[in-house]
JSON list of C-alpha atoms in Angstrom, two decimals:
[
{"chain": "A", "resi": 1, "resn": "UNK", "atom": "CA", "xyz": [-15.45, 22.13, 7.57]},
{"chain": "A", "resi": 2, "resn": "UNK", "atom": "CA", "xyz": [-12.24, 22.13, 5.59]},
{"chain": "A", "resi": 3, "resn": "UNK", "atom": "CA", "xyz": [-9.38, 20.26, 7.23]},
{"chain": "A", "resi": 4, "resn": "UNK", "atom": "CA", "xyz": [-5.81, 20.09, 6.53]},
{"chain": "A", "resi": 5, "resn": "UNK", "atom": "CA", "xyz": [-4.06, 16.97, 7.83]},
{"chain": "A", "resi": 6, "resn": "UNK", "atom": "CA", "xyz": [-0.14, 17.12, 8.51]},
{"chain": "A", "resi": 7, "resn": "UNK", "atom": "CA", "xyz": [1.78, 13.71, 9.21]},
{"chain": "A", "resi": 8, "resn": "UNK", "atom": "CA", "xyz": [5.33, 13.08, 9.74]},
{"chain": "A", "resi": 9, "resn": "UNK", "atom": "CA", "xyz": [6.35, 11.32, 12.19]},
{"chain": "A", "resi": 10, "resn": "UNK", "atom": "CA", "xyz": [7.69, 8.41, 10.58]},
{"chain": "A", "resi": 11, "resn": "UNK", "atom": "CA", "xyz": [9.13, 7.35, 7.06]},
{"chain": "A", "resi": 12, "resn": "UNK", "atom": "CA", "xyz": [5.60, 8.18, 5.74]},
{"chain": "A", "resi": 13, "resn": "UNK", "atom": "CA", "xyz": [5.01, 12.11, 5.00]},
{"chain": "A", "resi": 14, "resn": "UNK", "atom": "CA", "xyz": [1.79, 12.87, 4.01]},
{"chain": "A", "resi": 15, "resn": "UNK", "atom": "CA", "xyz": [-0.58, 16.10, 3.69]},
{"chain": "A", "resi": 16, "resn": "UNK", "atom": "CA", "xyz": [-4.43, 15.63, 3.32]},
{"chain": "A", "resi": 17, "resn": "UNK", "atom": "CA", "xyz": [-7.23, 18.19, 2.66]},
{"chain": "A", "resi": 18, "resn": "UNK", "atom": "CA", "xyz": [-10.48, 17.05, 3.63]},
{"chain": "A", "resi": 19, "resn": "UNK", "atom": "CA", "xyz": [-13.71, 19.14, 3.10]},
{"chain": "A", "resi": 20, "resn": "UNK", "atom": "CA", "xyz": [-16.93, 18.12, 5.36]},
{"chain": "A", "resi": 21, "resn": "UNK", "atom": "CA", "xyz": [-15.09, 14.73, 6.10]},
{"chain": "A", "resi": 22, "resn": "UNK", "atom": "CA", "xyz": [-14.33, 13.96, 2.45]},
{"chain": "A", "resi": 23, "resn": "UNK", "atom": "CA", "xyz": [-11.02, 13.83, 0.58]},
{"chain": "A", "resi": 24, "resn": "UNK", "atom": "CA", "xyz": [-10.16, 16.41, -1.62]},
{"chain": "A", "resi": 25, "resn": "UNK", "atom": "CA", "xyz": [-6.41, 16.34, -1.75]},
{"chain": "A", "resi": 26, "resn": "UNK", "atom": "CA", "xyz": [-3.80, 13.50, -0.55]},
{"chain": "A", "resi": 27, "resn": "UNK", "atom": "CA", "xyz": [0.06, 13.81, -1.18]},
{"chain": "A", "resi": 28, "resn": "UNK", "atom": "CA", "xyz": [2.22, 10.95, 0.74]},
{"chain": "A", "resi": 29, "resn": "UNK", "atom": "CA", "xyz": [5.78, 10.35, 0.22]},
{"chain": "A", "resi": 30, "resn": "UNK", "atom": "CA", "xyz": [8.40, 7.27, 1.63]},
{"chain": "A", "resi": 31, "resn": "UNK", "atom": "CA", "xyz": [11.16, 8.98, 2.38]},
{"chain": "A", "resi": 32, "resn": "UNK", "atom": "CA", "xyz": [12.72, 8.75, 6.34]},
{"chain": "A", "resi": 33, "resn": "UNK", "atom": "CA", "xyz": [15.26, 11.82, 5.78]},
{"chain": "A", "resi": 34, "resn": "UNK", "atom": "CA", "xyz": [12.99, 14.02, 2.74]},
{"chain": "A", "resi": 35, "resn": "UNK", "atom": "CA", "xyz": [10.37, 15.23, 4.88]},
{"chain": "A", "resi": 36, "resn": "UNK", "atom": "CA", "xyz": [11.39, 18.68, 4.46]},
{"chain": "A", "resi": 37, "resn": "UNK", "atom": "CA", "xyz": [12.18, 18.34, 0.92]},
{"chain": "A", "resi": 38, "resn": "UNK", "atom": "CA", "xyz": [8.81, 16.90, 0.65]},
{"chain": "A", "resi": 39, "resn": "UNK", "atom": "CA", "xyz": [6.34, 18.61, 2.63]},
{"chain": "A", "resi": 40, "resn": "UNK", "atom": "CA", "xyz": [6.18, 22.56, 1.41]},
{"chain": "A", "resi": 41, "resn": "UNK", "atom": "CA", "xyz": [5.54, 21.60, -2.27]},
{"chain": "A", "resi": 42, "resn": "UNK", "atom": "CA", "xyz": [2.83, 18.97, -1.30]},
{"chain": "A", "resi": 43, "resn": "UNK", "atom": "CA", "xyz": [1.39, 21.06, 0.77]},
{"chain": "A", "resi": 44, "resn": "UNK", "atom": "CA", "xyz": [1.24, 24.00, -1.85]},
{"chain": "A", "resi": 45, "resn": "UNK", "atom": "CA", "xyz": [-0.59, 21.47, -4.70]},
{"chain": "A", "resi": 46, "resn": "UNK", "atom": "CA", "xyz": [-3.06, 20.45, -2.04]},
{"chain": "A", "resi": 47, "resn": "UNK", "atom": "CA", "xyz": [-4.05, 23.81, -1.04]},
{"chain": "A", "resi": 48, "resn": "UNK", "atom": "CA", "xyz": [-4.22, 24.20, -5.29]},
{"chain": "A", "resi": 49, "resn": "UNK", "atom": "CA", "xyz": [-6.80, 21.55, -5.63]},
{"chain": "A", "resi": 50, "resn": "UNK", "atom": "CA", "xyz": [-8.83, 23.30, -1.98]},
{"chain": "A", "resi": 51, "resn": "UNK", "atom": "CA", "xyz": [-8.80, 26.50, -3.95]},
{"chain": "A", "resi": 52, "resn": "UNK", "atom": "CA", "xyz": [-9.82, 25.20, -7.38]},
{"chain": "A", "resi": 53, "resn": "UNK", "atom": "CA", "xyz": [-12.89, 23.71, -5.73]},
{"chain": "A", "resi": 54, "resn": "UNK", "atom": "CA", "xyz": [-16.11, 25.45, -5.66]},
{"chain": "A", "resi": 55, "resn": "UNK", "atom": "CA", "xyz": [-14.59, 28.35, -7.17]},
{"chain": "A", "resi": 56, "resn": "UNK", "atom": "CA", "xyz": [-11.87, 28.69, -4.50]},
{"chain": "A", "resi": 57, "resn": "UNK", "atom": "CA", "xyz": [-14.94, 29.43, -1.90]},
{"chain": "A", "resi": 58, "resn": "UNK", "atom": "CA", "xyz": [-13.75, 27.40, 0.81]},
{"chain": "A", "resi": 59, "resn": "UNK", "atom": "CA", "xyz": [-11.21, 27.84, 3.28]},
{"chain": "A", "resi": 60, "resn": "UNK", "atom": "CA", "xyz": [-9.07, 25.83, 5.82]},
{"chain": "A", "resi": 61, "resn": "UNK", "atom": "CA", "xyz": [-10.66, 25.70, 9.44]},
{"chain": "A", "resi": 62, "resn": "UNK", "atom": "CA", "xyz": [-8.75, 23.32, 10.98]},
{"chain": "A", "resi": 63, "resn": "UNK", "atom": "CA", "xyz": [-5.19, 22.24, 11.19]},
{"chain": "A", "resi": 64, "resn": "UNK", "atom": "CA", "xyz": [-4.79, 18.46, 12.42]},
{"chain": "A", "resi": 65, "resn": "UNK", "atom": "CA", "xyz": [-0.64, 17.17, 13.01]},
{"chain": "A", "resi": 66, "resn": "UNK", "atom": "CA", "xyz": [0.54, 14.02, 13.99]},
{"chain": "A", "resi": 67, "resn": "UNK", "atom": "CA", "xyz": [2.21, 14.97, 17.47]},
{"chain": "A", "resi": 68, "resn": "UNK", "atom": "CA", "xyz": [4.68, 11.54, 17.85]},
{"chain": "A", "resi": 69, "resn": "UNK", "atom": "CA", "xyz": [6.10, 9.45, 19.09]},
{"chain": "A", "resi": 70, "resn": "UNK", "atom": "CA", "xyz": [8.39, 8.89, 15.72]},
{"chain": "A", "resi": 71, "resn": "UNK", "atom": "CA", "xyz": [11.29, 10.28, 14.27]},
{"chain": "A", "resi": 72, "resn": "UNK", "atom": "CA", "xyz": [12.08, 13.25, 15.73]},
{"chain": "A", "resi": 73, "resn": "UNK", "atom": "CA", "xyz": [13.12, 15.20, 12.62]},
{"chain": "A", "resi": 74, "resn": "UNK", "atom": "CA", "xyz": [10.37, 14.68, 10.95]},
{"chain": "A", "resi": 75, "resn": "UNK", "atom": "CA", "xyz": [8.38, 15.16, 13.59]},
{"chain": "A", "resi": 76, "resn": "UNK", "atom": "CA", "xyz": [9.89, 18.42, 14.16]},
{"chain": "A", "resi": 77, "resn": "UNK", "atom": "CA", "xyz": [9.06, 19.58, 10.41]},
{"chain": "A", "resi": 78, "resn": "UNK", "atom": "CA", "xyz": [5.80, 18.40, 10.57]},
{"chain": "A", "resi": 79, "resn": "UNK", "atom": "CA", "xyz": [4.69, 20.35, 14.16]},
{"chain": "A", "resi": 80, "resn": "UNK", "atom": "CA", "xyz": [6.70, 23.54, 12.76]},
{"chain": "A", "resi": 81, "resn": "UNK", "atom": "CA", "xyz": [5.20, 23.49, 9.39]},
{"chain": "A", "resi": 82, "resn": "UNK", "atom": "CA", "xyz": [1.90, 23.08, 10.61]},
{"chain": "A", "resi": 83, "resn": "UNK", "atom": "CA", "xyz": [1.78, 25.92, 13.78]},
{"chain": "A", "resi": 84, "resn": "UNK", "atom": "CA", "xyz": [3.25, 28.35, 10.86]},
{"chain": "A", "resi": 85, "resn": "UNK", "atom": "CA", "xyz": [0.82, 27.59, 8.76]},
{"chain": "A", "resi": 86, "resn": "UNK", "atom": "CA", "xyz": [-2.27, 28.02, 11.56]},
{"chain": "A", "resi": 87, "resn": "UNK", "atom": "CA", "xyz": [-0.88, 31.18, 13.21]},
{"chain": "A", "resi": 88, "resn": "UNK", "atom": "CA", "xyz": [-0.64, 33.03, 9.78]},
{"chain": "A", "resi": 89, "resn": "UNK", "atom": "CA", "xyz": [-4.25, 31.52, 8.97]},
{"chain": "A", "resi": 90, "resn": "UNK", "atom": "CA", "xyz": [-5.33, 32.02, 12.65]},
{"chain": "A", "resi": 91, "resn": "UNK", "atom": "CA", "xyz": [-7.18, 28.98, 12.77]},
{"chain": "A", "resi": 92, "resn": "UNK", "atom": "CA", "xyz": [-6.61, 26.74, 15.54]},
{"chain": "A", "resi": 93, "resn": "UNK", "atom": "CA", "xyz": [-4.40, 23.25, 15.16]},
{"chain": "A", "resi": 94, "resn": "UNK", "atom": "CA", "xyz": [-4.98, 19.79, 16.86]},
{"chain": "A", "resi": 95, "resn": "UNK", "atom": "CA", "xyz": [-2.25, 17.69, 17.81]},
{"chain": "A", "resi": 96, "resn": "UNK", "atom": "CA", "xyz": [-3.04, 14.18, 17.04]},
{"chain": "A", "resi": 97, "resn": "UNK", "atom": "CA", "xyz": [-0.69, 11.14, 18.18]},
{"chain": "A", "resi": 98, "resn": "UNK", "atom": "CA", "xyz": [0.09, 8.73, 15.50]},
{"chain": "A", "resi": 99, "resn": "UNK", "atom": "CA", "xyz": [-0.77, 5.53, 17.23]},
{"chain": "A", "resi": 100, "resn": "UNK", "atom": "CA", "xyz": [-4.16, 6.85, 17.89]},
{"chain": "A", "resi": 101, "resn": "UNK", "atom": "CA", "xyz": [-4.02, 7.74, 14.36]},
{"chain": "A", "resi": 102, "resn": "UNK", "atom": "CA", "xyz": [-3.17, 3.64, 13.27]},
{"chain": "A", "resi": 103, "resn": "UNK", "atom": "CA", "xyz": [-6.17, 2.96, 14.83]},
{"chain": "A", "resi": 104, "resn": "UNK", "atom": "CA", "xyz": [-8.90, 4.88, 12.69]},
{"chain": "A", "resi": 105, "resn": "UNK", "atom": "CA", "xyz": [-6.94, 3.35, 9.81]},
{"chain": "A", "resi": 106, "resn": "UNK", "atom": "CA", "xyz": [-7.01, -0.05, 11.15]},
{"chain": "A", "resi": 107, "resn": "UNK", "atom": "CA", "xyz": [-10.61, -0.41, 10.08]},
{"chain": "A", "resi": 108, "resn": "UNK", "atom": "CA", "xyz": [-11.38, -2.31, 13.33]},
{"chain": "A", "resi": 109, "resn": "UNK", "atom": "CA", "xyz": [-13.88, -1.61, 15.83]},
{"chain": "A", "resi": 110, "resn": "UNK", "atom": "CA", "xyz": [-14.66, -4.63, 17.50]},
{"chain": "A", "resi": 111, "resn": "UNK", "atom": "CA", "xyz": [-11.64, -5.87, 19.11]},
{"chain": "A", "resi": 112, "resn": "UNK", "atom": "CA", "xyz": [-8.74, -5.04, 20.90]},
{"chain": "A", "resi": 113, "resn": "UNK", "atom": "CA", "xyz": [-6.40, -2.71, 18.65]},
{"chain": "A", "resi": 114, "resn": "UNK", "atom": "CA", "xyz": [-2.59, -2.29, 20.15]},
{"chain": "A", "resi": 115, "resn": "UNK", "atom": "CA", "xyz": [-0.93, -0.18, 17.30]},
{"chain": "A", "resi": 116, "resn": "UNK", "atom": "CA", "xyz": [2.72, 0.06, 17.32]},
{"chain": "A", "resi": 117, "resn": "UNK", "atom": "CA", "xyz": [5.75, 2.22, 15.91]},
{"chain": "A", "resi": 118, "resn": "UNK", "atom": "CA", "xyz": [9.48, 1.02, 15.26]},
{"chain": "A", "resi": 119, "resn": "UNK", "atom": "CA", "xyz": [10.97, 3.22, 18.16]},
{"chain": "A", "resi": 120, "resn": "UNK", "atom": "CA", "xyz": [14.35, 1.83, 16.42]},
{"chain": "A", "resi": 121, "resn": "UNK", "atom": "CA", "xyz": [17.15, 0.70, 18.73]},
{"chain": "A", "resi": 122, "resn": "UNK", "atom": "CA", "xyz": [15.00, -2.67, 18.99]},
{"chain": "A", "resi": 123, "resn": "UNK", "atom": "CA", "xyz": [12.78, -0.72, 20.83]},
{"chain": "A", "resi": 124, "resn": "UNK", "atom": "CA", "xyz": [8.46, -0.05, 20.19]},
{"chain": "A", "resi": 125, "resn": "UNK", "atom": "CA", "xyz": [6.13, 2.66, 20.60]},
{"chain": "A", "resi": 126, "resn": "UNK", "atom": "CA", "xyz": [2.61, 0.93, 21.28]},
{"chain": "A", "resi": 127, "resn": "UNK", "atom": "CA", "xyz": [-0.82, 1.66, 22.61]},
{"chain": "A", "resi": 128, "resn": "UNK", "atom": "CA", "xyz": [-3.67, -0.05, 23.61]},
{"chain": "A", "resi": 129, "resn": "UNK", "atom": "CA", "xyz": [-6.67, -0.15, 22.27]},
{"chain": "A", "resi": 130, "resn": "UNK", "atom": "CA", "xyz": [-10.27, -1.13, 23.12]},
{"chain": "A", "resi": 131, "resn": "UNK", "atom": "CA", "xyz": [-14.06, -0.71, 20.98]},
{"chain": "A", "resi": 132, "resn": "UNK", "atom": "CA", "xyz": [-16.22, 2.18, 22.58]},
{"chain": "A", "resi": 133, "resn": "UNK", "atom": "CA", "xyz": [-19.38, 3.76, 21.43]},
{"chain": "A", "resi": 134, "resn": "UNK", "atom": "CA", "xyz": [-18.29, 2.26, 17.88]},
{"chain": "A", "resi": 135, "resn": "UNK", "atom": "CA", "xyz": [-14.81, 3.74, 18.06]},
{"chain": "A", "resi": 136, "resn": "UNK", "atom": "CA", "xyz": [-11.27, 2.50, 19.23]},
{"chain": "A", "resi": 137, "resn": "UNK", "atom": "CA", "xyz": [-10.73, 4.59, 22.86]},
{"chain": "A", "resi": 138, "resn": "UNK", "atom": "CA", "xyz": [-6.73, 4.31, 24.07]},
{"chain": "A", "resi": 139, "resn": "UNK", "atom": "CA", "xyz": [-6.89, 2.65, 27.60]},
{"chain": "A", "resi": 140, "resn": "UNK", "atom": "CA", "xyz": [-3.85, 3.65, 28.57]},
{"chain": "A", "resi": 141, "resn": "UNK", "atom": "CA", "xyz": [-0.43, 6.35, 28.04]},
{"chain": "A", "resi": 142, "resn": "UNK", "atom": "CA", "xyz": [1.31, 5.69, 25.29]},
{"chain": "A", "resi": 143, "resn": "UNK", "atom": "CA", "xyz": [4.19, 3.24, 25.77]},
{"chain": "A", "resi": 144, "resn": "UNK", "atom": "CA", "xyz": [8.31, 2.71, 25.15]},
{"chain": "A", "resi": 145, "resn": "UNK", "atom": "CA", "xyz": [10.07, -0.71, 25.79]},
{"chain": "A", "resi": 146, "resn": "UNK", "atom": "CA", "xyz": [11.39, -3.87, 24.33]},
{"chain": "A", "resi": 147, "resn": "UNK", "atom": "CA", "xyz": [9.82, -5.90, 21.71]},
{"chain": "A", "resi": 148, "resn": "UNK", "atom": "CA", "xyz": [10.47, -8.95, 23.71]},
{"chain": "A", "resi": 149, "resn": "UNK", "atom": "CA", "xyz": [8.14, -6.68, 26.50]},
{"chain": "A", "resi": 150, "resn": "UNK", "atom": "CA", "xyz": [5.76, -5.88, 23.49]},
{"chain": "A", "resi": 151, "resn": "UNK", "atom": "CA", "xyz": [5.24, -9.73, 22.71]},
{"chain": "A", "resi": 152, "resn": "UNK", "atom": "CA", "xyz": [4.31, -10.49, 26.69]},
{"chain": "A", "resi": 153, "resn": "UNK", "atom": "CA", "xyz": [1.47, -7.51, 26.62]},
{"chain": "A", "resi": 154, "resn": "UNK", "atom": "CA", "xyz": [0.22, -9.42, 23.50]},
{"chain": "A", "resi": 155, "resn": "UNK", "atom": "CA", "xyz": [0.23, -12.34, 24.70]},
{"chain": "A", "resi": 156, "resn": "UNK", "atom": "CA", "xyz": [-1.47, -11.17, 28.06]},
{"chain": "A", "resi": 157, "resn": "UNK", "atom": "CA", "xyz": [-4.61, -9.79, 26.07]},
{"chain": "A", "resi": 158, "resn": "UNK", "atom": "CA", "xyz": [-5.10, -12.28, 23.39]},
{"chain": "A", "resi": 159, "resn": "UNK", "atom": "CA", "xyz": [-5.52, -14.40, 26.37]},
{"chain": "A", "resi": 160, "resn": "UNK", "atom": "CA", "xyz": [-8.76, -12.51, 26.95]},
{"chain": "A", "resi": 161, "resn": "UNK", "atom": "CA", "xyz": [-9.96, -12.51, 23.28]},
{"chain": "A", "resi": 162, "resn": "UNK", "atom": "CA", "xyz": [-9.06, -11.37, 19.92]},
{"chain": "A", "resi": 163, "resn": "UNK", "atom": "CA", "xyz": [-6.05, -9.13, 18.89]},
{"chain": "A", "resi": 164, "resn": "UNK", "atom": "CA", "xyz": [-5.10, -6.80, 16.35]},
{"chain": "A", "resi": 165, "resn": "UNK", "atom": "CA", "xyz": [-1.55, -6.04, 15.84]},
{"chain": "A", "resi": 166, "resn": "UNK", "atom": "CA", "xyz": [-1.29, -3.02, 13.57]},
{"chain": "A", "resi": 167, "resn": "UNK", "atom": "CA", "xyz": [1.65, 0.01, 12.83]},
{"chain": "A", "resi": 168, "resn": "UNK", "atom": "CA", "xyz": [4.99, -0.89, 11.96]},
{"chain": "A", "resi": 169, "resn": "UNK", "atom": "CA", "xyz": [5.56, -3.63, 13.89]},
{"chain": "A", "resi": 170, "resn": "UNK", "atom": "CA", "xyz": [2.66, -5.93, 12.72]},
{"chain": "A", "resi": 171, "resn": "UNK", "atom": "CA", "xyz": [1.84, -9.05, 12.39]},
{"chain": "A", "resi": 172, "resn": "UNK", "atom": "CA", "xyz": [0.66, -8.56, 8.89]},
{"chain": "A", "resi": 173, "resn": "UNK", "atom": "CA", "xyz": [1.20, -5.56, 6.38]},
{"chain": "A", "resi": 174, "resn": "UNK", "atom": "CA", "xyz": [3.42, -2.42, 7.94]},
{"chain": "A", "resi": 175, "resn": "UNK", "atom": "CA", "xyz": [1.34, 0.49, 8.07]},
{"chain": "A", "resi": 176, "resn": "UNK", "atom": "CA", "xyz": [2.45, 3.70, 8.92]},
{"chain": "A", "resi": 177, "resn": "UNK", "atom": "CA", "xyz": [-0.30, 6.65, 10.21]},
{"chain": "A", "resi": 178, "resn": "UNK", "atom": "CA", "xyz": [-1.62, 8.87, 7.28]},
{"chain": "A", "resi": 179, "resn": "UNK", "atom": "CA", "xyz": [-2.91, 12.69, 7.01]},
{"chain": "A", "resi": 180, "resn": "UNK", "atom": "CA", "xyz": [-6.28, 11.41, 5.97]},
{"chain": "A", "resi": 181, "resn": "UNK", "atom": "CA", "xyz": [-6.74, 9.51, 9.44]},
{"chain": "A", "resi": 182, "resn": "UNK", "atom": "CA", "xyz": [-4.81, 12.17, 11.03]},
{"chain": "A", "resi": 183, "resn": "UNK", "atom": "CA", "xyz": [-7.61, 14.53, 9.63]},
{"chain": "A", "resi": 184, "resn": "UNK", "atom": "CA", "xyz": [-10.42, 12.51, 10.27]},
{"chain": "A", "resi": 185, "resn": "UNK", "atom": "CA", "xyz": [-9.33, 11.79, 13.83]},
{"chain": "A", "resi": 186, "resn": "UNK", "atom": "CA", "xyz": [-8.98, 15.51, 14.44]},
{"chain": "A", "resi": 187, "resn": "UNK", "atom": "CA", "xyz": [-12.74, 16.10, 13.03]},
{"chain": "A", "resi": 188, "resn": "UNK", "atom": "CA", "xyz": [-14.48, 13.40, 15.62]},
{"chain": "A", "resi": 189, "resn": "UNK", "atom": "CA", "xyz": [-12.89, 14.55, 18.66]},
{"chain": "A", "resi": 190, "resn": "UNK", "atom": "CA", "xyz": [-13.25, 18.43, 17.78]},
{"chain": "A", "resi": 191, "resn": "UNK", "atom": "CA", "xyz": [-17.06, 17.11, 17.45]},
{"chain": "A", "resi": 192, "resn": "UNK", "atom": "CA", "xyz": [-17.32, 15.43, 20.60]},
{"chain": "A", "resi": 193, "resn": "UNK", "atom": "CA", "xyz": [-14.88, 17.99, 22.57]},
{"chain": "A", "resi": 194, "resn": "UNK", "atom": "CA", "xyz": [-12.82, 15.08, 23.41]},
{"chain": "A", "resi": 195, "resn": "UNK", "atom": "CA", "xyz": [-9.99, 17.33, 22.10]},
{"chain": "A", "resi": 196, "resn": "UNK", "atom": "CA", "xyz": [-8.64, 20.80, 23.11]},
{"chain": "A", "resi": 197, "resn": "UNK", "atom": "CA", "xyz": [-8.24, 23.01, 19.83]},
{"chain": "A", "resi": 198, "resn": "UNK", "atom": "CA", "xyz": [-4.84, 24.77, 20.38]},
{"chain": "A", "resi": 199, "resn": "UNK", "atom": "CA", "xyz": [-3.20, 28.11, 19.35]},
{"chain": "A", "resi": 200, "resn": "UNK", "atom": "CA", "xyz": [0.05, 27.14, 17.22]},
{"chain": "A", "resi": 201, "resn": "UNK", "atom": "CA", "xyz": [2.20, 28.31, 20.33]},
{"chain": "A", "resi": 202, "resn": "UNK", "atom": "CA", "xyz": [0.44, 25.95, 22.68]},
{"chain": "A", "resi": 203, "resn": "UNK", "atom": "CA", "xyz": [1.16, 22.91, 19.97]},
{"chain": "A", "resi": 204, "resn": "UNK", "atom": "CA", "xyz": [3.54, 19.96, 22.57]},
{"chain": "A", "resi": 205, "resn": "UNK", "atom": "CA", "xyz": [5.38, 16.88, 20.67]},
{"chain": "A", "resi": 206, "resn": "UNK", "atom": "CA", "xyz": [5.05, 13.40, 21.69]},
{"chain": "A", "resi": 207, "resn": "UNK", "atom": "CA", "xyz": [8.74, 12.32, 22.08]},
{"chain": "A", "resi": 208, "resn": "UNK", "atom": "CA", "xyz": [8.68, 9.25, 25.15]},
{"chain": "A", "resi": 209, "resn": "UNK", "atom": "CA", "xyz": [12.45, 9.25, 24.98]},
{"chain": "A", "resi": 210, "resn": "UNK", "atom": "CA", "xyz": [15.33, 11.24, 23.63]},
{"chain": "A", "resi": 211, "resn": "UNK", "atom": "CA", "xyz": [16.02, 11.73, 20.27]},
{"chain": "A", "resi": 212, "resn": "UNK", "atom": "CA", "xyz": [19.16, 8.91, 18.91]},
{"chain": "A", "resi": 213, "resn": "UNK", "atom": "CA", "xyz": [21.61, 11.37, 18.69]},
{"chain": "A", "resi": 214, "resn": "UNK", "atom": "CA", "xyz": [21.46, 12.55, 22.17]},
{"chain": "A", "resi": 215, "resn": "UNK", "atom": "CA", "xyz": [21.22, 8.49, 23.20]},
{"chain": "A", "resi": 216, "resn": "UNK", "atom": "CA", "xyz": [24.35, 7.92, 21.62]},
{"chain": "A", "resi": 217, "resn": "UNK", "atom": "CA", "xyz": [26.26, 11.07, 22.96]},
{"chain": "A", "resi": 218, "resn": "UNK", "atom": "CA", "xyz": [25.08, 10.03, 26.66]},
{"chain": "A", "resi": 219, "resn": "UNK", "atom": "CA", "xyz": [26.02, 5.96, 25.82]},
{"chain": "A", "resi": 220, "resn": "UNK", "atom": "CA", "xyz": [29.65, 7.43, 24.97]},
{"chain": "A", "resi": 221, "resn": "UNK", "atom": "CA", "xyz": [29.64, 9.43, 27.78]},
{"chain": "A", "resi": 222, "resn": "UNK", "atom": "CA", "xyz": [29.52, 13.07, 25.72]},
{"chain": "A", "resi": 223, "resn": "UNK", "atom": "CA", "xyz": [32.51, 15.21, 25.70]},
{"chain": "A", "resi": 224, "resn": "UNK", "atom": "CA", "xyz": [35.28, 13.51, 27.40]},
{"chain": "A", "resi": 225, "resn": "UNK", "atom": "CA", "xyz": [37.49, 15.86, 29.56]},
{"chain": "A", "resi": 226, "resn": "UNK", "atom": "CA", "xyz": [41.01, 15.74, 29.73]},
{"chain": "A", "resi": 227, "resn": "UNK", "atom": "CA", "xyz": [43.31, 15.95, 32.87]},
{"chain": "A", "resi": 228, "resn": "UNK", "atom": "CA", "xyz": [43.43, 19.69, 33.29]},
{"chain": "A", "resi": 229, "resn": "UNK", "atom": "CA", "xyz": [39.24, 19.51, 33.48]},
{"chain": "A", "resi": 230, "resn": "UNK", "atom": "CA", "xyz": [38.89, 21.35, 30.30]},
{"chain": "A", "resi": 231, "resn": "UNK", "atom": "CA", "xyz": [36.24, 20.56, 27.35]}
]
């Protein structure tokens, strides 16, 4: 199976080909504002190298894109470019959240994983993460709140055993999710029906709060009306 891997969600754009779960083409870019900039030309070199292969035989079968939570531009570019490219294709797309997506790359298996995004606004995205049947299984929604809140949870579990920080709020190196994982993600669950295959149309972001522009119109209290009532 050919699969084409779409992440954007955060200051890392990427695009990943992967052909019976091996790498074939990888683009990746750090860039918070060039995603669009970025993403049609590495996608049109990956699908070069896909088509170059075998004599051009093979074909993409699967579309997997990182769904959010992140920066909702990006993520919005991402999403779009990636339901375009499946409906004219008709192949079917996964959505895959990124901090499910920090996990595969976290290399652990065997310990608690809680991967984490900078929501900004000294706020985090994080998940929880737990070993089952030799994979890392989220135990519970995705989550929004203070880092000060994100330091208790951690403190909670490592009371219980060991604990991997991972993402962009780490306690080691900042990682940020990838198209490769993204991909490879998309490839287990499609396996193991743990994942619904979607028509492009059917394709829902992960956002878990409002987008910064429309915090900081409600925080100054939008349009503010003058005497007569109008706008």
């Amino acid at each position: 199976m050919i699969v084409l891997g779409i992440e954007t969600s955060t200051a890392r754009s990427s695009v990943a080909l992967l052909a019976d779960g091996e790498v074939i083409a990888h683009e990746h870019h750090e860039d918070a504002r060039g995603h669009g900039a970025f993403l049609a030309p590495a996608l049109r070199r990956c699908l070069d190298v896909a088509e170059a292969r075998d004599g051009g035989a093979g074909i993409v079968e699967l579309v997997a894109v990182g769904t959010g939570p992140g920066l909702y531009t990006g993520l919005r570019v991402g999403m779009a470019t990636a339901a375009a490219f499946a409906s004219a294709r008709g192949v079917p797309i996964a959505g895959v959240g990124g901090l499910d997506t920090l996990a595969v790359g976290s290399g652990v298996s065997d310990a608690t994983v809680i991967t984490t995004l900078d929501a900004r606004r000294g706020q985090v995205f994080w998940a929880i993460h737990v070993p089952h049947d030799g994979l890392l299984r989220c135990v519970e929604e995705p989550r929004v709140g203070s880092r000060e809140k994100l330091d208790t949870v951690v403190g909670e579990l490592a009371a219980g055993g060991a604990v991997h920080v991972v993402g962009e709020v780490a306690t080691d190196a900042v990682t940020r999710p990838d198209a490769v994982d993204t991909a490879r993600l998309a490839i287990v669950r499609a396996a193991t029906t743990a994942t619904e295959l979607l028509a492009p149309e059917a394709l829902a972001p992960v956002y878990l709060r409002d987008a910064d522009v429309r915090i900081g119109w409600n925080e100054r209290g939008g349009i503010r009306r003058g005497a007569d009532g109008a706008s």
